[in-house]
CSV table of N, CA and C in Angstrom, one decimal:
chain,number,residue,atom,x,y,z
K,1,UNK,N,0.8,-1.2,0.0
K,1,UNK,CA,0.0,0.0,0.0
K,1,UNK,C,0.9,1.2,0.0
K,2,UNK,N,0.5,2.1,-0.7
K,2,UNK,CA,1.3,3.5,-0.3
K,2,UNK,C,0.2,4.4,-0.7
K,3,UNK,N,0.3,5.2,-0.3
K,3,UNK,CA,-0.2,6.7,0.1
K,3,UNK,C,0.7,7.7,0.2
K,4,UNK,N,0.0,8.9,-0.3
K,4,UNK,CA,1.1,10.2,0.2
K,4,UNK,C,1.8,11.4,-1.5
K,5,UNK,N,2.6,10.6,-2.2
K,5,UNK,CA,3.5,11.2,-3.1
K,5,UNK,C,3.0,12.3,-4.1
K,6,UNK,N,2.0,11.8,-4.9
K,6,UNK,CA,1.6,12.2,-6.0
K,6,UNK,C,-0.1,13.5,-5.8
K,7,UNK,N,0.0,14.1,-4.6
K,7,UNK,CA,-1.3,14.0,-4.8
K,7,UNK,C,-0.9,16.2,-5.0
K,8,UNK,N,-1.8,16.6,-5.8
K,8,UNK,CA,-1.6,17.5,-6.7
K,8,UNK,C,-1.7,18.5,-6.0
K,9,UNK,N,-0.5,20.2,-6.3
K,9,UNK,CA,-0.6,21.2,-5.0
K,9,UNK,C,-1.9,21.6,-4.6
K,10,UNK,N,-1.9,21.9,-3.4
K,10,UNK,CA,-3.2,22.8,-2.6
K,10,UNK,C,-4.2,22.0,-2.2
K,11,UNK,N,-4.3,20.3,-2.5
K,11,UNK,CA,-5.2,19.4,-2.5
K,11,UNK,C,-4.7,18.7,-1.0
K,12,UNK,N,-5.4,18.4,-0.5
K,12,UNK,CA,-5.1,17.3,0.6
K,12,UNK,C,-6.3,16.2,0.8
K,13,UNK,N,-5.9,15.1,1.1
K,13,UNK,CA,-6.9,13.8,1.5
K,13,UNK,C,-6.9,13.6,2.9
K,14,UNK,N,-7.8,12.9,3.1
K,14,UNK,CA,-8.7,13.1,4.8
K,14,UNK,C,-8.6,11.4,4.6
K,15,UNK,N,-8.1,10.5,5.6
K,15,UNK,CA,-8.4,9.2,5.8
K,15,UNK,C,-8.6,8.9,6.9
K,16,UNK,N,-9.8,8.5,7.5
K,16,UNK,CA,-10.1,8.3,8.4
K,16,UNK,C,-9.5,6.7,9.0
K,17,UNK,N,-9.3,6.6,10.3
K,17,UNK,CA,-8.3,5.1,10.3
K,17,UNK,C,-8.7,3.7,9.6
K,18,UNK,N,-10.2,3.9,10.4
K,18,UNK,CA,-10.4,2.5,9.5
K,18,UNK,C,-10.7,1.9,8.3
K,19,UNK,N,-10.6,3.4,7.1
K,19,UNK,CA,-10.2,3.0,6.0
K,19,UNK,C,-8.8,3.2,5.9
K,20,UNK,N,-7.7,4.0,6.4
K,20,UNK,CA,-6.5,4.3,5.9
K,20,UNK,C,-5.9,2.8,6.6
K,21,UNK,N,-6.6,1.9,6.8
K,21,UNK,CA,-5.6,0.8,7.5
K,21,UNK,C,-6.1,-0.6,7.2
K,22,UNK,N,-7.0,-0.4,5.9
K,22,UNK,CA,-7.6,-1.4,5.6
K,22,UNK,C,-6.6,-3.0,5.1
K,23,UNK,N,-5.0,-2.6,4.8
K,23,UNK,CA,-4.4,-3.5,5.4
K,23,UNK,C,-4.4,-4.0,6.6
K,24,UNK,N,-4.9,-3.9,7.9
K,24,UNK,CA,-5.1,-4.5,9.0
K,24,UNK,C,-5.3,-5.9,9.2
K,25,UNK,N,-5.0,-6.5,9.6
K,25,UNK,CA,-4.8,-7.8,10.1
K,25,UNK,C,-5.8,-8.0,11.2
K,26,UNK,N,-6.8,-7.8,11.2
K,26,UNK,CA,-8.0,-8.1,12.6
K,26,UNK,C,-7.5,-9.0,13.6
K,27,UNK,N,-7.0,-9.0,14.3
K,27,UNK,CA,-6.7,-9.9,15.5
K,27,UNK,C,-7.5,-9.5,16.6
K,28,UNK,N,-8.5,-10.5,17.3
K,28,UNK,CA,-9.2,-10.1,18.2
K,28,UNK,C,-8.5,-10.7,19.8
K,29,UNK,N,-7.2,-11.1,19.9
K,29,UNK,CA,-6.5,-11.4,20.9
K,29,UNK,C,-5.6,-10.1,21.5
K,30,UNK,N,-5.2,-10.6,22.4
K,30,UNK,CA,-4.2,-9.9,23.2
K,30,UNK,C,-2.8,-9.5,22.7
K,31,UNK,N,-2.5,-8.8,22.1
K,31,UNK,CA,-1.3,-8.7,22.0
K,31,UNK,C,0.0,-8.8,22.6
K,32,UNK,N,0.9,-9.3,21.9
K,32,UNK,CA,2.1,-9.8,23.6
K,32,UNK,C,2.9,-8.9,23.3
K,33,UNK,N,3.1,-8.0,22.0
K,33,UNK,CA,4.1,-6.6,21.9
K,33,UNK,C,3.2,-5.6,21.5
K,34,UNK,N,3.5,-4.5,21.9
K,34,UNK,CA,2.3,-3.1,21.3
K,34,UNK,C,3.4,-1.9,21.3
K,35,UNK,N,3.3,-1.2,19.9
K,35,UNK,CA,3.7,-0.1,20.1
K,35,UNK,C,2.7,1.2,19.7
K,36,UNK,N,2.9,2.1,20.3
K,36,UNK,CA,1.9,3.3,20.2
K,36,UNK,C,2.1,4.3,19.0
K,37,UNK,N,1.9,5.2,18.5
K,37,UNK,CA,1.7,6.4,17.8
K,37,UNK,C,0.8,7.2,18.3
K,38,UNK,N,1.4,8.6,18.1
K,38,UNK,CA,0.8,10.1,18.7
K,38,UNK,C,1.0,11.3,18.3
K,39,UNK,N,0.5,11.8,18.1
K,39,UNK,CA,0.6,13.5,17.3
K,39,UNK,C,2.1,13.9,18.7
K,40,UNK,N,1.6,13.7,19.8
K,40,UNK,CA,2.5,14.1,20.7
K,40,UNK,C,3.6,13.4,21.2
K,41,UNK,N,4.2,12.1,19.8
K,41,UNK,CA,5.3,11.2,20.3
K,41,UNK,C,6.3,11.8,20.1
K,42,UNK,N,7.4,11.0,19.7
K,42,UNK,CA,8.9,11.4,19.1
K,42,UNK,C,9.5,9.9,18.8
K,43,UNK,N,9.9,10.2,17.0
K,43,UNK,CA,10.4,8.7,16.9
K,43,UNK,C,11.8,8.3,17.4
K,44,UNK,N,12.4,9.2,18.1
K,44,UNK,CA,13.4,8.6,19.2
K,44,UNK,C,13.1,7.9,20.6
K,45,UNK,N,12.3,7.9,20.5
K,45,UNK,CA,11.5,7.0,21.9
K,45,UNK,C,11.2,5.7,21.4
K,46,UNK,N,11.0,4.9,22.5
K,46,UNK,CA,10.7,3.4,22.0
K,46,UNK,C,9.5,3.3,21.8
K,47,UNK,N,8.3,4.1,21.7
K,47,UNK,CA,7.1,3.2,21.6
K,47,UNK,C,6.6,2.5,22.0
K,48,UNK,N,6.8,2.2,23.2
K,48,UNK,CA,6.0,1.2,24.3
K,48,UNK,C,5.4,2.0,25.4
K,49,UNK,N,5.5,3.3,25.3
K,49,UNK,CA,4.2,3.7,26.3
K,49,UNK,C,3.4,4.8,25.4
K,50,UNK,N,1.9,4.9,25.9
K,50,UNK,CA,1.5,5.0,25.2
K,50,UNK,C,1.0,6.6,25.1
K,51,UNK,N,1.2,7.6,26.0
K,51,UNK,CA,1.9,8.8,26.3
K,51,UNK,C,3.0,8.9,26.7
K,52,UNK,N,3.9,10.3,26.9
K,52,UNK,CA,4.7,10.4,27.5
K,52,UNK,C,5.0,10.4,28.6
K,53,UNK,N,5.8,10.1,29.0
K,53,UNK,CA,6.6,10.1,30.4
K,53,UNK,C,6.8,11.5,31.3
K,54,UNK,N,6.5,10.9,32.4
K,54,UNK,CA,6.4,12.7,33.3
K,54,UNK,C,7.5,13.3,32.9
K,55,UNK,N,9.1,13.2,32.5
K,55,UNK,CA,10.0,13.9,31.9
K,55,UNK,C,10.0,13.8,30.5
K,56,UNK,N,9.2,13.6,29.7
K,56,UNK,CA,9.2,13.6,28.4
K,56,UNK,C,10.7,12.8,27.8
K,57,UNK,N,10.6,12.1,28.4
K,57,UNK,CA,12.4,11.1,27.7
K,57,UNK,C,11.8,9.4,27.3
K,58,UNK,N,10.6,9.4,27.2
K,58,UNK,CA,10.3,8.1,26.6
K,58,UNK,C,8.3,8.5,26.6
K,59,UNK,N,8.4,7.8,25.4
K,59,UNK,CA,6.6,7.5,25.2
K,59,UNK,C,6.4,6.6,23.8
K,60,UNK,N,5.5,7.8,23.0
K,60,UNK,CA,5.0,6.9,21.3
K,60,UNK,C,5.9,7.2,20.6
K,61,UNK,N,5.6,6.7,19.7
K,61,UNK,CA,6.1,7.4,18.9
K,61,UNK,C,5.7,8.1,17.9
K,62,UNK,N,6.0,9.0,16.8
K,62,UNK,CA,5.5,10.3,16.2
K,62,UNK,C,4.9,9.8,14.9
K,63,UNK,N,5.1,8.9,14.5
K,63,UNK,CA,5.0,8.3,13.0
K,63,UNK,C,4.6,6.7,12.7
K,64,UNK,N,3.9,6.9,12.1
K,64,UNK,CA,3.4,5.0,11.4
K,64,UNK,C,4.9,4.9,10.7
K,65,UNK,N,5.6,5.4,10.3
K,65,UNK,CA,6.8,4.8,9.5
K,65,UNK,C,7.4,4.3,10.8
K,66,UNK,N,7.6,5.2,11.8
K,66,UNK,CA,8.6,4.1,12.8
K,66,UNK,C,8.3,3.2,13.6
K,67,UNK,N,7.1,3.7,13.7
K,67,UNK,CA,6.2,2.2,14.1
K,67,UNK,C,6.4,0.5,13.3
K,68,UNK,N,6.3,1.0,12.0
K,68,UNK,CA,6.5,0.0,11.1
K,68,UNK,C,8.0,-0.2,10.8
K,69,UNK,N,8.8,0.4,11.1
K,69,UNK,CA,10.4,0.2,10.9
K,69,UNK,C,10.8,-0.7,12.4
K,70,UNK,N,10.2,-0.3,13.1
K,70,UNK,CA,10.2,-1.2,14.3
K,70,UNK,C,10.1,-2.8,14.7
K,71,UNK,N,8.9,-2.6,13.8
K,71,UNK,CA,8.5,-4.3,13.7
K,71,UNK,C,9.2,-4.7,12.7
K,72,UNK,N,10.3,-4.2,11.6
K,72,UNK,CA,11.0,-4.9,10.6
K,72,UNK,C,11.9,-5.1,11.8
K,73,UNK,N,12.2,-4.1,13.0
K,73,UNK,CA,13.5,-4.5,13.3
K,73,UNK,C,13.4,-5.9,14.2
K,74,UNK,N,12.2,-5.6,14.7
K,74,UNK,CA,11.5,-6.6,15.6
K,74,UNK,C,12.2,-7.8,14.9
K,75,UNK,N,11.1,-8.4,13.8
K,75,UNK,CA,11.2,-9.5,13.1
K,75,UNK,C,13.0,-9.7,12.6
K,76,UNK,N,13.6,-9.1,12.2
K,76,UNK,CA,14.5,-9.4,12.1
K,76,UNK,C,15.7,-9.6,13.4
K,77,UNK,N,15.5,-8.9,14.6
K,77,UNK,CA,16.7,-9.6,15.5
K,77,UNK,C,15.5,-10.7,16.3
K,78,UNK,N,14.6,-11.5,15.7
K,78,UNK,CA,14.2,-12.5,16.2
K,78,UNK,C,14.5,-13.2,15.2
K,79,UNK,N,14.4,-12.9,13.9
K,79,UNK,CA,14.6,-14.5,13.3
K,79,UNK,C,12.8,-14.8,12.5
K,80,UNK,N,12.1,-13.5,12.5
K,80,UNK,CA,10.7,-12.9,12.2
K,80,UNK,C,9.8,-12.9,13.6
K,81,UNK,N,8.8,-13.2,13.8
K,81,UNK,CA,7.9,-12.7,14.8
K,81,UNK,C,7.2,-14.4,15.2
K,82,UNK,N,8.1,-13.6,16.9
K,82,UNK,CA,7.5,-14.6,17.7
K,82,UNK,C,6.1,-14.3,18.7
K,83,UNK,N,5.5,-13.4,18.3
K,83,UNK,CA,4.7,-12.9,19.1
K,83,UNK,C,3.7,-11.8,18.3
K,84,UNK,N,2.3,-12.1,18.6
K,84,UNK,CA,1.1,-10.8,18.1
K,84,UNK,C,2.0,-9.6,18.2
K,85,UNK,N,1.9,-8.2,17.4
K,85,UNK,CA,2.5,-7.0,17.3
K,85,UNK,C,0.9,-6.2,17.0
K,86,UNK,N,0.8,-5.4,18.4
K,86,UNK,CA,-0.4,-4.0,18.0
K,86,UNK,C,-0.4,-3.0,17.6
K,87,UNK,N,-0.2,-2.2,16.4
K,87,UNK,CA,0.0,-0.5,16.6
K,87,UNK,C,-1.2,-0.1,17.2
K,88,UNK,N,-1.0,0.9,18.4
K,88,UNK,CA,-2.3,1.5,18.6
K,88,UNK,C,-1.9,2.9,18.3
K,89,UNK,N,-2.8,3.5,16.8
K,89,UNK,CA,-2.6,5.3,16.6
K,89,UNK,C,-3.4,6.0,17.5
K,90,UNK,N,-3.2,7.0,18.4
K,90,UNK,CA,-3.6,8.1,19.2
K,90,UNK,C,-4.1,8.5,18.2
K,91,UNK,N,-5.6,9.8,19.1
K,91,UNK,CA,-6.5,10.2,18.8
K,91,UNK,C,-5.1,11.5,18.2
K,92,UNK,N,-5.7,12.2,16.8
K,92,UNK,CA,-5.6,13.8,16.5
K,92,UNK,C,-4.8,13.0,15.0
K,93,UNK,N,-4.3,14.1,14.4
K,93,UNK,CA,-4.1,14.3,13.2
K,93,UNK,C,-2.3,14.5,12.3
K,94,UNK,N,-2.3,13.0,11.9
K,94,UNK,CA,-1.2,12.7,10.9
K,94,UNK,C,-0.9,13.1,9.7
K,95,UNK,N,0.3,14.5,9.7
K,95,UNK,CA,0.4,14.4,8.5
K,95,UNK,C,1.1,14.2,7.7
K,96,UNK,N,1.1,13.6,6.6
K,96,UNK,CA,2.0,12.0,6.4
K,96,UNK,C,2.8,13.1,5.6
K,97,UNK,N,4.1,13.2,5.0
K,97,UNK,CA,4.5,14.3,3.8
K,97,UNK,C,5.3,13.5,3.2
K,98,UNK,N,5.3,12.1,3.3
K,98,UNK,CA,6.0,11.5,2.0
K,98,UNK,C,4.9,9.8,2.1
K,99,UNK,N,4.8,9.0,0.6
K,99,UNK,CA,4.9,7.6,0.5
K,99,UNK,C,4.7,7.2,1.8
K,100,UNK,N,3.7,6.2,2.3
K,100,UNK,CA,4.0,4.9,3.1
K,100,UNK,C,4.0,4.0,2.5
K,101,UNK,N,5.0,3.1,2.7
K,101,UNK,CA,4.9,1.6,1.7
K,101,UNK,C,4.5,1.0,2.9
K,102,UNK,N,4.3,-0.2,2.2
K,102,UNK,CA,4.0,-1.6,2.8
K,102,UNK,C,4.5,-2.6,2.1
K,103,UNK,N,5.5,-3.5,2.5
K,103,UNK,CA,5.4,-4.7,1.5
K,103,UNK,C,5.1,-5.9,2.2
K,104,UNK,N,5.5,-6.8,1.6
K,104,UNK,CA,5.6,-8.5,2.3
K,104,UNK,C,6.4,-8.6,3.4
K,105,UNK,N,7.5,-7.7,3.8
K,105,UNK,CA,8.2,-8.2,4.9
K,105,UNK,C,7.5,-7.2,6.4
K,106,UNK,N,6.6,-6.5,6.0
K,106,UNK,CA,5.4,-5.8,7.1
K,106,UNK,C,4.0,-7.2,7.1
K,107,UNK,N,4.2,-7.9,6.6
K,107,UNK,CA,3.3,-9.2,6.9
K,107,UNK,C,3.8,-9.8,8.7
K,108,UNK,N,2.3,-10.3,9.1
K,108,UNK,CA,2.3,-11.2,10.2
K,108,UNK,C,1.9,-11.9,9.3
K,109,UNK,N,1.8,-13.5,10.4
K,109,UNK,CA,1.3,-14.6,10.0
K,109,UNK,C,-0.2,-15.4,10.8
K,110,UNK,N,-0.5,-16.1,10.5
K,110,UNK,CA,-1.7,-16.1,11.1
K,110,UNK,C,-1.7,-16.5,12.8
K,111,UNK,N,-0.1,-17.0,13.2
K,111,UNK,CA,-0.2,-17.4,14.7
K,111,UNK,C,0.0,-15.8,15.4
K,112,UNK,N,0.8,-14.8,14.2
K,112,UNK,CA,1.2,-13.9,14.6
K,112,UNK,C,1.6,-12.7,14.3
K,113,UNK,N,0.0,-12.5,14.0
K,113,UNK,CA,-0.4,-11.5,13.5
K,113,UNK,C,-0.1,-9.9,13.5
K,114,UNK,N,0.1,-9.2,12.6
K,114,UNK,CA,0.5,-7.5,12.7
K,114,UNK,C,-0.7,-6.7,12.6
K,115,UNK,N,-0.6,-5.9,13.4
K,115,UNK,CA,-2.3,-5.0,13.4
K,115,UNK,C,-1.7,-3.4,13.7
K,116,UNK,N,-2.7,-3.1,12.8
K,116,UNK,CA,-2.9,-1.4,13.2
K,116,UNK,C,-4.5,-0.8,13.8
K,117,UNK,N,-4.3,0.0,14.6
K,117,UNK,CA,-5.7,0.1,14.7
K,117,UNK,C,-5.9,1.3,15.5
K,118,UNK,N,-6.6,2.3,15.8
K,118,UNK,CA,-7.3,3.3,16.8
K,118,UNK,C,-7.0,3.2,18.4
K,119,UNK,N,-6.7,3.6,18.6
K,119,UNK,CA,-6.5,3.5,20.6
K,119,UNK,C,-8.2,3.8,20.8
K,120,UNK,N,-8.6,3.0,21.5
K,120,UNK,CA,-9.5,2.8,22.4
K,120,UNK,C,-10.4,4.2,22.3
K,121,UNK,N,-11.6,4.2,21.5
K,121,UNK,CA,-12.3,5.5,21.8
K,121,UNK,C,-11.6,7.0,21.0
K,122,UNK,N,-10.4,6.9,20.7
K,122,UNK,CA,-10.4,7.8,19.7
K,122,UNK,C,-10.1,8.2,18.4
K,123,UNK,N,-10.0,9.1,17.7
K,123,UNK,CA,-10.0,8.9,16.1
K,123,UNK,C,-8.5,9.4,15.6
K,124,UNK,N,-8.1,9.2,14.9
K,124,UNK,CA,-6.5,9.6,14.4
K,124,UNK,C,-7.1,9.6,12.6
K,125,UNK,N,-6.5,10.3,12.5
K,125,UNK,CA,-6.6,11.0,11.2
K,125,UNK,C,-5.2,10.8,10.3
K,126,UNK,N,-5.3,10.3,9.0
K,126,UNK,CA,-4.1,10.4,8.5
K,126,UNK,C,-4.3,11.9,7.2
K,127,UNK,N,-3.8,12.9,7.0
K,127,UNK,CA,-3.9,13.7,6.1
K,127,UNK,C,-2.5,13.6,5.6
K,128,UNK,N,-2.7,13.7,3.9
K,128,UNK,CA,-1.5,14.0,3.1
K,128,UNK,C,-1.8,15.3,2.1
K,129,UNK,N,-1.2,15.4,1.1
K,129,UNK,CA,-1.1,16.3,0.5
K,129,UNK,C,-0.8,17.9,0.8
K,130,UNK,N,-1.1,19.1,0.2
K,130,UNK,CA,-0.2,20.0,0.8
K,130,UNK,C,-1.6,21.2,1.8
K,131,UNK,N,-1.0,21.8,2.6
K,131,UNK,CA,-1.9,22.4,3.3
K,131,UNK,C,-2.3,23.8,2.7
């Protein structure tokens, strides 16, 4: 899937999550790894909490790319995925300014599965194109 590159000046697209993630993997289990996304992350942080930290030195992260560069890293210093992987996107508004790909090595498998999806109750927004 990609999204983002081509889309013509002064125009922008509105994707609400649960079409912008319609590659989603439905997993209705528990996840044994989760990483977060947030308008208010930073992709120098690890992504396992799902706000920031009372000193702001660890939380989500800022971006579905690092989210997704994560679990390549994941899968690769395991040897691929030993375990369900969650993205949960925070509620407010992403704006993507280049391509997201997706290929075959962003696949789970069906014991163990990769999901993207909404935090609990609120809506995240992906917008591209230019403002």
């Amino acid at each position: 899937m990609t999204m983002g590159k081509t889309t013509p000046p002064g125009m922008r697209w509105r994707l609400p999550l649960p079409c912008a993630l319609a590659l989603t993997l439905a997993h209705t289990g528990h996840a044994a790894q989760e990483f977060y996304v947030s308008p208010k992350g930073n992709d120098a942080w690890s992504g396992k909490l799902p706000a920031p930290n009372g000193r702001k030195t660890d939380g989500p992260f800022a971006s579905i790319v690092k989210a997704r560069d994560a679990i390549r890293e994941l899968k690769s210093k395991q040897g691929g995925l030993k375990e369900a992987v969650t993205v949960q996107l925070r509620g407010g508004i992403y704006y993507v300014p280049q391509t997201i790909t997706f290929t075959p090595q962003d696949s789970g498998t069906k014991e163990c599965p990769i999901s993207y999806r909404a935090f609990p109750r609120e809506k995240p927004e992906l917008v591209g194109g230019r403002r």
